[in-house]
Each structure stands twice: as structure tokens, then as C-alpha cells.
Short mmCIF file of C-alpha atoms in Angstrom, two decimals:
data_model
loop_
_atom_site.label_atom_id
_atom_site.label_comp_id
_atom_site.label_asym_id
_atom_site.label_seq_id
_atom_site.Cartn_x
_atom_site.Cartn_y
_atom_site.Cartn_z
CA MET A 1 208.96 171.42 105.41
CA GLU A 2 211.21 172.94 102.79
CA ALA A 3 212.14 170.87 99.74
CA LEU A 4 215.55 170.37 98.19
CA ILE A 5 215.23 169.66 94.48
CA SER A 6 218.17 168.73 92.26
CA PHE A 7 218.25 168.43 88.47
CA ASP A 8 220.75 166.24 86.60
CA PHE A 9 220.51 167.26 82.94
CA VAL A 10 222.91 164.53 81.77
CA GLU A 11 221.03 161.61 83.32
CA MET A 12 217.73 163.52 82.94
CA LYS A 13 216.84 162.73 86.55
CA GLU A 14 215.55 164.75 89.47
CA ASN A 15 215.92 164.07 93.18
CA ILE A 16 213.61 165.68 95.71
CA LYS A 17 214.00 165.59 99.47
CA ILE A 18 211.17 166.83 101.65
CA GLY A 19 211.59 165.99 105.33
CA ASN A 20 212.60 162.32 105.53
CA LYS A 21 210.98 161.51 102.22
CA LYS A 22 213.12 161.15 99.07
CA ILE A 23 211.67 161.06 95.57
CA GLU A 24 213.72 160.11 92.50
CA SER A 25 212.18 160.26 89.03
CA ASN A 26 212.61 161.57 85.51
CA ILE A 27 213.35 165.26 85.41
CA CYS A 28 210.33 167.53 86.07
CA SER A 29 207.95 164.56 86.28
CA ALA A 30 206.96 165.45 89.86
CA PHE A 31 205.88 168.89 88.61
CA LEU A 32 203.67 167.31 85.93
CA ASP A 33 202.30 164.77 88.43
CA ILE A 34 201.11 167.69 90.56
CA LEU A 35 199.46 169.40 87.58
CA SER A 36 197.77 166.09 86.71
CA LEU A 37 196.13 165.73 90.14
CA ASP A 38 192.37 165.43 90.40
CA THR A 39 191.84 168.83 92.04
CA ASN A 40 188.06 168.34 91.98
CA TYR A 41 188.52 165.37 94.30
CA ILE A 42 190.72 167.40 96.67
CA GLU A 43 188.20 170.24 96.71
CA ASN A 44 185.01 168.19 97.02
CA GLU A 45 186.17 165.18 99.05
CA ILE A 46 188.74 166.81 101.34
CA ILE A 47 188.29 170.57 101.64
CA LYS A 48 184.49 170.77 101.55
CA LYS A 49 184.12 167.77 103.87
CA THR A 50 186.51 169.11 106.53
CA ASN A 51 185.41 171.06 109.57
CA PHE A 52 188.35 173.46 109.87
CA ASP A 53 187.27 174.46 113.39
CA ASN A 54 188.35 171.01 114.55
CA ILE A 55 192.10 170.32 114.88
CA ASN A 56 191.62 166.54 114.47
CA GLU A 57 189.70 167.02 111.22
CA ILE A 58 192.40 169.39 109.95
CA LYS A 59 195.00 166.69 110.63
CA LYS A 60 192.92 164.12 108.74
CA ALA A 61 192.58 166.52 105.80
CA TYR A 62 196.36 167.07 105.75
CA LYS A 63 197.02 163.32 105.88
CA LYS A 64 194.62 162.63 103.00
CA ALA A 65 196.15 165.32 100.80
CA TYR A 66 199.71 164.42 101.86
CA LYS A 67 199.07 160.80 100.87
CA ILE A 68 197.97 161.96 97.43
CA GLN A 69 201.04 164.20 96.93
CA PRO A 70 203.51 165.11 99.74
CA LEU A 71 204.99 167.95 97.66
CA LEU A 72 201.77 169.94 98.11
CA PHE A 73 202.96 170.83 101.61
CA ILE A 74 206.34 172.39 100.97
CA ASP A 75 206.25 174.93 103.78
CA GLU A 76 209.10 176.81 105.47
CA PHE A 77 207.10 176.98 108.74
CA ASN A 78 206.52 173.22 108.72
CA LEU A 79 202.92 173.76 109.73
CA ILE A 80 201.80 170.20 109.05
CA ASN A 81 204.12 168.87 111.77
CA HIS A 82 203.23 171.56 114.28
CA LEU A 83 199.44 171.39 114.29
CA ASN A 84 199.53 170.12 117.88
CA ASP A 85 201.10 173.43 118.89
CA PHE A 86 197.80 175.12 118.08
CA SER A 87 195.70 172.99 120.42
CA ASN A 88 196.92 175.03 123.41
CA SER A 89 197.84 178.44 122.05
CA LYS A 90 198.21 180.16 125.46
CA GLN A 91 200.83 177.68 126.61
CA THR A 92 202.68 177.87 123.27
CA ILE A 93 202.85 181.68 123.47
CA LYS A 94 204.17 181.38 127.05
CA ASP A 95 206.85 178.99 125.78
CA PHE A 96 207.78 181.48 123.05
CA ASP A 97 208.01 184.31 125.60
CA HIS A 98 210.14 182.22 127.93
CA SER A 99 212.56 181.27 125.12
CA ILE A 100 212.78 184.88 123.94
CA SER A 101 213.47 186.07 127.49
CA GLN A 102 216.22 183.47 128.04
CA LEU A 103 217.83 184.21 124.68
CA SER A 104 217.73 187.97 125.36
CA LYS A 105 219.54 187.48 128.66
CA LEU A 106 222.15 185.32 126.94
CA ILE A 107 222.71 188.06 124.37
CA GLU A 108 223.18 190.64 127.13
CA GLU A 109 225.77 188.46 128.82
CA GLN A 110 227.58 187.78 125.57
CA SER A 111 227.65 191.46 124.60
CA ILE A 112 229.53 192.20 127.85
CA ILE A 113 232.17 189.62 126.89
CA ASP A 114 232.58 190.58 123.23
CA THR A 115 230.36 192.96 121.23
CA ASN A 116 231.80 191.87 117.86
CA SER A 117 231.84 188.09 118.18
CA SER A 118 230.26 185.78 115.58
CA VAL A 119 228.46 184.03 118.45
CA LEU A 120 226.68 187.25 119.32
CA ASN A 121 225.63 187.78 115.72
CA GLU A 122 224.26 184.26 115.57
CA LEU A 123 222.35 184.68 118.82
CA THR A 124 220.88 187.97 117.58
CA ASP A 125 219.73 186.33 114.35
CA ASN A 126 218.14 183.52 116.32
CA LEU A 127 216.29 186.04 118.48
CA LYS A 128 214.92 187.82 115.41
CA PHE A 129 213.79 184.50 113.96
CA LEU A 130 212.13 183.48 117.23
CA LYS A 131 210.27 186.80 117.51
CA GLN A 132 209.09 186.49 113.90
CA LYS A 133 207.96 182.94 114.55
CA ARG A 134 205.97 184.10 117.60
CA LYS A 135 204.40 186.87 115.51
CA ASN A 136 203.43 184.41 112.77
CA TYR A 137 202.05 181.99 115.31
CA ILE A 138 199.78 184.64 116.84
CA LYS A 139 198.64 185.72 113.37
CA ILE A 140 197.75 182.13 112.51
CA THR A 141 196.00 181.36 115.79
CA ASN A 142 193.80 184.44 115.50
CA ASP A 143 191.85 182.54 112.88
CA LEU A 144 193.41 179.10 112.41
CA PRO A 145 190.46 177.54 110.51
CA LYS A 146 190.49 180.34 107.95
CA TYR A 147 194.29 180.18 107.65
CA ILE A 148 194.35 176.41 107.01
CA ASN A 149 191.44 176.64 104.58
CA THR A 150 193.33 179.38 102.74
CA ILE A 151 196.41 177.16 102.44
CA PHE A 152 194.35 174.49 100.67
CA SER A 153 192.76 177.10 98.41
CA ILE A 154 196.16 178.54 97.50
CA ILE A 155 197.42 175.04 96.62
CA LEU A 156 194.52 174.48 94.22
CA ASN A 157 194.92 178.00 92.81
CA ARG A 158 198.62 177.49 92.01
CA ILE A 159 198.00 174.10 90.42
CA GLU A 160 195.31 175.63 88.23
CA PHE A 161 197.56 178.56 87.30
CA TYR A 162 200.47 176.39 86.12
CA ARG A 163 198.10 173.94 84.47
CA ASN A 164 196.76 176.84 82.39
CA LEU A 165 200.31 177.95 81.57
CA VAL A 166 201.19 174.46 80.33
CA GLU A 167 198.00 174.28 78.26
CA ILE A 168 198.67 177.68 76.68
CA CYS A 169 202.40 177.18 76.06
CA TYR A 170 202.38 173.51 75.02
CA ILE A 171 199.01 171.86 74.46
CA LYS A 172 196.53 174.23 72.86
CA ASN A 173 197.56 175.81 69.57
CA ILE A 174 195.14 178.69 70.00
CA ASP A 175 195.51 182.13 68.50
CA MET A 176 193.36 184.11 70.95
CA PHE A 177 196.37 184.92 73.14
CA PHE A 178 199.08 185.21 70.54
CA LYS A 179 197.39 187.24 67.81
CA GLY A 180 198.96 185.57 64.81
CA PHE A 181 202.02 184.21 66.64
CA SER A 182 200.69 180.78 67.62
CA GLN A 183 203.84 179.07 66.29
CA LEU A 184 206.02 180.66 68.95
CA SER A 185 208.18 178.37 71.11
CA PRO A 186 206.81 177.52 74.59
CA LEU A 187 209.31 179.95 76.15
CA ASN A 188 208.28 182.81 73.87
CA LYS A 189 204.61 182.00 74.41
CA CYS A 190 205.19 182.21 78.16
CA ILE A 191 206.98 185.56 77.82
CA PHE A 192 204.29 186.92 75.49
CA TYR A 193 201.45 185.72 77.71
CA ASN A 194 202.97 187.11 80.92
CA LYS A 195 203.95 190.43 79.40
CA TYR A 196 200.82 191.28 77.44
CA GLU A 197 197.98 189.08 78.68
CA PHE A 198 198.72 188.60 82.36
CA PRO A 199 201.30 191.24 83.34
CA LYS A 200 200.35 191.27 87.03
CA ASN A 201 201.44 187.67 87.40
CA ASN A 202 205.17 188.57 87.64
CA PHE A 203 206.12 184.99 86.82
CA PHE A 204 209.77 185.82 86.19
CA ASN A 205 210.12 187.65 89.51
CA ASN A 206 211.18 185.90 92.70
CA LEU A 207 212.61 182.80 91.07
CA PRO A 208 214.60 181.01 93.79
CA SER A 209 217.91 181.79 92.10
CA SER A 210 219.50 182.91 95.37
CA ASN A 211 218.89 179.42 96.74
CA ILE A 212 220.68 177.56 93.94
CA ASN A 213 223.80 175.46 94.52
CA PHE A 214 225.88 173.51 92.04
CA THR A 215 227.34 170.07 92.72
CA PHE A 216 228.88 167.45 90.47
CA SER A 217 228.05 163.79 89.89
CA PHE A 218 230.98 161.63 88.81
CA PRO A 219 230.53 158.47 86.72
CA SER A 220 232.52 156.39 89.22
CA LYS A 221 234.26 156.50 92.57
CA GLU A 222 237.63 156.31 90.79
CA SER A 223 236.90 159.36 88.63
CA LYS A 224 235.89 161.34 91.73
CA GLU A 225 239.12 160.39 93.50
CA ASN A 226 241.06 161.30 90.37
CA TYR A 227 239.45 164.75 90.40
CA ILE A 228 240.24 165.27 94.12
CA ASN A 229 243.90 164.34 93.55
CA LYS A 230 244.12 166.62 90.52
CA ALA A 231 242.54 169.49 92.47
CA LYS A 232 245.37 169.27 95.00
CA SER A 233 248.24 168.99 92.51
CA ASN A 234 246.94 170.68 89.36
CA PRO A 235 243.85 172.93 89.86
CA ASP A 236 243.69 173.95 86.17
CA LYS A 237 243.54 170.34 85.03
CA ALA A 238 240.97 169.55 87.72
CA LEU A 239 238.77 172.36 86.42
CA LYS A 240 238.84 170.84 82.92
CA LEU A 241 237.79 167.48 84.36
CA LEU A 242 234.65 169.09 85.81
CA PHE A 243 233.49 170.04 82.34
CA ASP A 244 234.15 166.61 80.91
CA GLU A 245 230.96 165.32 79.27
CA LYS A 246 230.91 162.36 81.67
CA VAL A 247 230.61 164.58 84.73
CA SER A 248 227.09 165.81 85.44
CA THR A 249 226.49 169.30 86.81
CA ILE A 250 223.72 169.05 89.40
CA TYR A 251 221.51 172.09 89.99
CA GLU A 252 220.11 172.17 93.52
CA TYR A 253 217.28 174.46 94.61
CA ASN A 254 216.03 174.98 98.12
CA CYS A 255 212.30 175.62 97.69
CA LYS A 256 210.55 177.24 100.64
CA ASN A 257 207.02 176.79 99.33
CA LEU A 258 204.98 175.00 96.69
CA ASP A 259 204.89 178.05 94.42
CA GLN A 260 208.70 178.14 94.21
CA PHE A 261 208.77 174.44 93.38
CA LEU A 262 206.19 174.81 90.60
CA GLN A 263 207.86 177.95 89.33
CA ILE A 264 211.38 176.56 89.05
CA SER A 265 210.11 173.29 87.54
CA PHE A 266 208.08 175.07 84.86
CA PHE A 267 210.94 177.50 84.20
CA THR A 268 213.23 174.49 83.70
CA CYS A 269 210.80 172.93 81.22
CA ILE A 270 210.52 176.00 79.02
CA THR A 271 214.21 176.99 79.11
CA LYS A 272 215.42 173.42 78.44
CA ASN A 273 212.90 172.97 75.59
CA PHE A 274 211.22 169.95 77.19
CA ASN A 275 208.30 168.76 75.10
CA ILE A 276 205.24 168.55 77.39
CA LYS A 277 202.34 166.46 76.08
CA LYS A 278 199.02 165.24 77.43
CA CYS A 279 198.56 161.46 77.47
CA GLU A 280 195.73 160.43 75.14
CA ASN A 281 194.90 157.51 77.44
CA CYS A 282 194.88 158.89 81.01
CA GLY A 283 194.82 162.63 80.23
CA LYS A 284 197.82 163.41 82.44
CA TYR A 285 200.82 165.53 81.46
CA PHE A 286 204.18 163.98 80.58
CA ILE A 287 207.44 164.91 78.85
CA ALA A 288 208.14 163.28 75.49
CA TYR A 289 211.86 162.69 75.99
CA GLN A 290 212.53 160.47 72.99
CA ARG A 291 209.97 161.23 70.26
CA SER A 292 208.07 164.46 69.66
CA ASP A 293 205.02 162.53 68.41
CA GLU A 294 204.57 160.40 71.54
CA LYS A 295 200.90 160.10 72.51
CA TYR A 296 201.02 158.04 75.69
CA CYS A 297 202.85 158.26 79.02
CA ASN A 298 204.56 155.53 81.06
CA ARG A 299 202.29 155.83 84.11
CA ILE A 300 200.21 152.85 85.21
CA SER A 301 197.17 152.64 82.96
CA PRO A 302 193.84 153.37 84.71
CA GLN A 303 192.29 150.48 82.74
CA ASN A 304 194.92 147.85 83.61
CA ILE A 305 197.29 148.08 86.59
CA HIS A 306 199.66 145.60 84.91
CA LYS A 307 200.27 147.83 81.89
CA THR A 308 201.49 151.38 81.33
CA CYS A 309 199.35 153.75 79.29
CA LYS A 310 201.71 153.24 76.35
CA GLN A 311 201.52 149.43 76.60
CA PHE A 312 197.76 149.44 77.07
CA ALA A 313 197.14 151.82 74.16
CA ASN A 314 199.45 149.87 71.82
CA PHE A 315 197.66 146.64 72.74
CA GLU A 316 194.24 148.21 72.22
CA ASN A 317 195.28 149.72 68.89
CA TRP A 318 196.63 146.34 67.79
CA LYS A 319 193.42 144.60 68.88
CA ASN A 320 191.23 147.19 67.14
CA ASN A 321 193.35 146.90 64.03
CA ILE A 322 192.81 143.15 63.98
CA ASN A 323 189.07 143.47 64.61
CA SER A 324 188.64 145.97 61.78
CA ASN A 325 190.91 144.20 59.28
CA GLU A 326 189.53 141.07 57.60
CA GLU A 327 192.97 139.69 56.62
CA LEU A 328 194.33 140.04 60.16
CA LYS A 329 191.16 138.43 61.56
CA ILE A 330 191.76 135.43 59.29
CA TYR A 331 195.40 135.30 60.38
CA ARG A 332 194.36 135.41 64.06
CA ARG A 333 191.71 132.71 63.58
CA ILE A 334 194.18 130.32 61.92
CA TYR A 335 196.82 131.11 64.58
CA MET A 336 194.44 130.35 67.47
CA ALA A 337 193.21 127.12 65.82
CA LYS A 338 196.76 125.82 65.31
CA GLN A 339 197.76 126.82 68.83
CA MET A 340 194.73 125.05 70.33
CA GLN A 341 195.44 121.89 68.31
CA THR A 342 199.02 121.86 69.64
CA ARG A 343 197.85 122.28 73.24
CA ARG A 344 195.35 119.44 72.91
CA ASN A 345 198.09 117.12 71.65
CA PRO A 346 201.11 117.85 73.87
CA GLU A 347 202.66 114.43 73.11
CA ASN A 348 202.76 115.16 69.34
CA ILE A 349 206.25 116.67 68.89
CA ASP A 350 205.92 116.95 65.09
CA LEU A 351 202.71 118.94 65.45
CA LYS A 352 204.40 121.32 67.91
CA ASN A 353 207.47 121.79 65.69
CA ASN A 354 205.32 122.42 62.62
CA PHE A 355 203.32 125.04 64.54
CA GLU A 356 206.50 126.84 65.63
CA LEU A 357 207.76 126.92 62.04
CA TRP A 358 204.38 128.13 60.75
CA LYS A 359 204.14 130.77 63.51
CA LYS A 360 207.53 132.25 62.67
CA GLU A 361 206.81 132.46 58.95
CA ALA A 362 203.23 133.67 59.51
CA GLN A 363 204.43 136.52 61.76
CA ASN A 364 206.95 137.57 59.11
CA LYS A 365 204.20 137.57 56.45
CA ARG A 366 201.89 139.53 58.76
CA ASN A 367 204.58 142.15 59.43
CA GLU A 368 205.31 142.46 55.69
CA TYR A 369 201.59 143.01 55.05
CA ILE A 370 201.21 145.57 57.88
CA HIS A 371 204.21 147.58 56.62
CA GLY A 372 203.01 147.51 52.99
CA ASN A 373 205.66 145.10 51.69
CA LEU A 374 203.12 142.38 50.89
CA SER A 375 199.84 142.92 49.05
CA LYS A 376 196.47 141.99 50.51
CA LYS A 377 195.97 139.37 47.76
CA ASP A 378 199.36 137.71 48.35
CA PHE A 379 198.84 137.70 52.12
CA LEU A 380 195.43 136.01 51.78
CA ASN A 381 196.79 133.51 49.26
CA TRP A 382 199.60 132.55 51.63
CA LEU A 383 197.17 132.16 54.56
CA ASN A 384 194.80 129.99 52.54
CA ALA A 385 197.67 127.86 51.19
CA ASN A 386 199.18 127.35 54.65
CA SER A 387 196.14 126.99 56.86
#
């Protein structure tokens, strides 16, 4: 299945359609999700445990990998949905031959009617495509197990390649590649690396630029209708509306394979100056959209499914700060004692009100102390006087 990927640089969103599946997320996050996959698991638990001589096992392997990440199987030949065609190759080749024969006869008949018609051109193109498809099918069926195994290997190879590019251009500030130019921008690092260190890669060749389309996203239905009306009566004014800051220009790419998807996503990251980081909690890649010093991503934390990595790390840092700080430990101990006393006496309204007043003032004092606006001595004196 081919994938249609669209980037909205105003809303900072991406939409991906692959088959019947639609994925909407922050821009380029799907790319970084792929690079963050556990490729050791895919290799050891799927590839190495699959008997590629068995069609049913191949299907199971596809399903396992597809469940992990459907974008791994961007494929213009839609192989994953046509595995059944390889269970009876002789019959499939006969079907190809029959279709080619019928289409050839139709072309002959059409050429008698009109040699220059658009219908004839379309039929001729379809015949070429069908013959190429038959040729590819025979090539695949000559050694299907090896072909499928190779597809998996190529997937892992491309993930590893772009993972290394991200590490070199964004994560590791190493000088071994850049010979004194380690402060280059990610884009310049990529250019330097590809030109001098890995020139055979040809990263900047074959970008899917010929498959790009531009569409527009309007802020409301009314604004879209306004544009349509203006386009009919005043084209020049309509053109100005398109470049209004409220109208998003959507870039759409038709990616025929995984490599194109990874390539255009990485190219977007480096040309748009996106700041790629590695989460210090889960170790996965993410884009720091708001702050350049962000350390944690917004994925579900591996330690707690009810918290994101950022929430979990902030909570852990707060807890560690309390455990290592004597003044905050005293504050926490008094807080818990007062809270417990209130819970044990739910009918005592005065006790509850006094606790709420103390809690509000105590939190203000704690925040003043944490931010350096209250000395350790004054904080302790207040706690002791109000315990």
C-alpha cells in the first residue's frame, strides 16, 4: 500500500493515510516513532522465528510487524494484501496471461476505430503495467522466502540508517565526523556527512518531489466559501486570501515505499529546523516544539501507563527532591499528619477549614523556599511555628 502524507506547518500536524488506516499526530512524530522501535525485538522475535518457506508463517510475521507499526509496509505493490496470490503461482500466472491477452485484443480493436484516442493510450498504459506486474510476480515467486526475508532486512536497515543520521545530526555532539565543525546546524551536518563521509548514500537524490501536491486548509467553512466566491469574481483578491496567515498550506506527498517516507520526513525535520531530542526517561526520539531544553517526551511512560514520560519524570524528580531535602521532608511530614487528622475527624468543620488555610499558606512558603525567595532558616522557623 502506498501512503499519502500531508504536513500542516501552521497547525504543526501531520495526517497519514495508508490503505483504510488514517493516522493524525504532531508533525513528523510518526517518523520518530519508527526510529524509536525496538528493532532487536523485530529481528529476534519475528524475523528469526519465522519459517519463510511457509506462507502462513509469513502472514503471521507480517501481522505481528504491522501491529507494531503499519507504516513499515508502505509498498506500491501492496504485497502484504496479496500473499494469497503466491500460494498457487501457476494459476496466478495463467490469470495474468489471460488478462494480458484480453487487453491486447481490446487494444487491437480500439486501434482500428481510432489510433489517436485517449482511450487507446490509457489501455496501452494499462497493458504495460500489467506486463510489468507479471514480470515482478515471476521474479518474486522464483524465491519468495528470500524476497520476503529481504523486505524485513531492508526495513531494519533503513531504520538503522536514519537512526544514525538523527544521532549524528542532532543527538551526539561528536567531532569525529565534522573535523572541528561540530557546532554546525543539523542541516549542514547532514550535508557535510553525506558529501564527505558517506557520499554513496545519495540522500538528496530521489526525494519524492514529483509526487508533491499543495492544498489549503481554511480556518472555517465560511472563510472557504468566501475564497471560492472571490475566486470567481476577483481572482487577484482570492490569491491574496490564500496567503493569509490564517490559511494553512498543506504539503501532500505520495510515498511509494518506506524509504521515501523516512526520507521526506527527515528532510522536513532538518529543513524546518525541528529540534529532535532523545527522551531521558524512555529513550525514544521526540521533537521539542516549545522549549529547546526539554528532556522528556509526551508518550506513555513505560513505568506508569497513567502518566506521560514528562509527568512521570517531573513527579519522580519532585519526590527525589523531597527525599533528599530535610526541610521539604519536614514540610511533607507535617502536611501528611494534618491531612490524616482531618480525615479522622470528618465532622470537625473547624479542623478542616484550618487545614485548608494552613495548606494554602504552607504551599506558598514551600514555593518561595524552592525558588530561593525564602531562606532555609526562615522556612524551618515558619514550619516549626505553624506545625
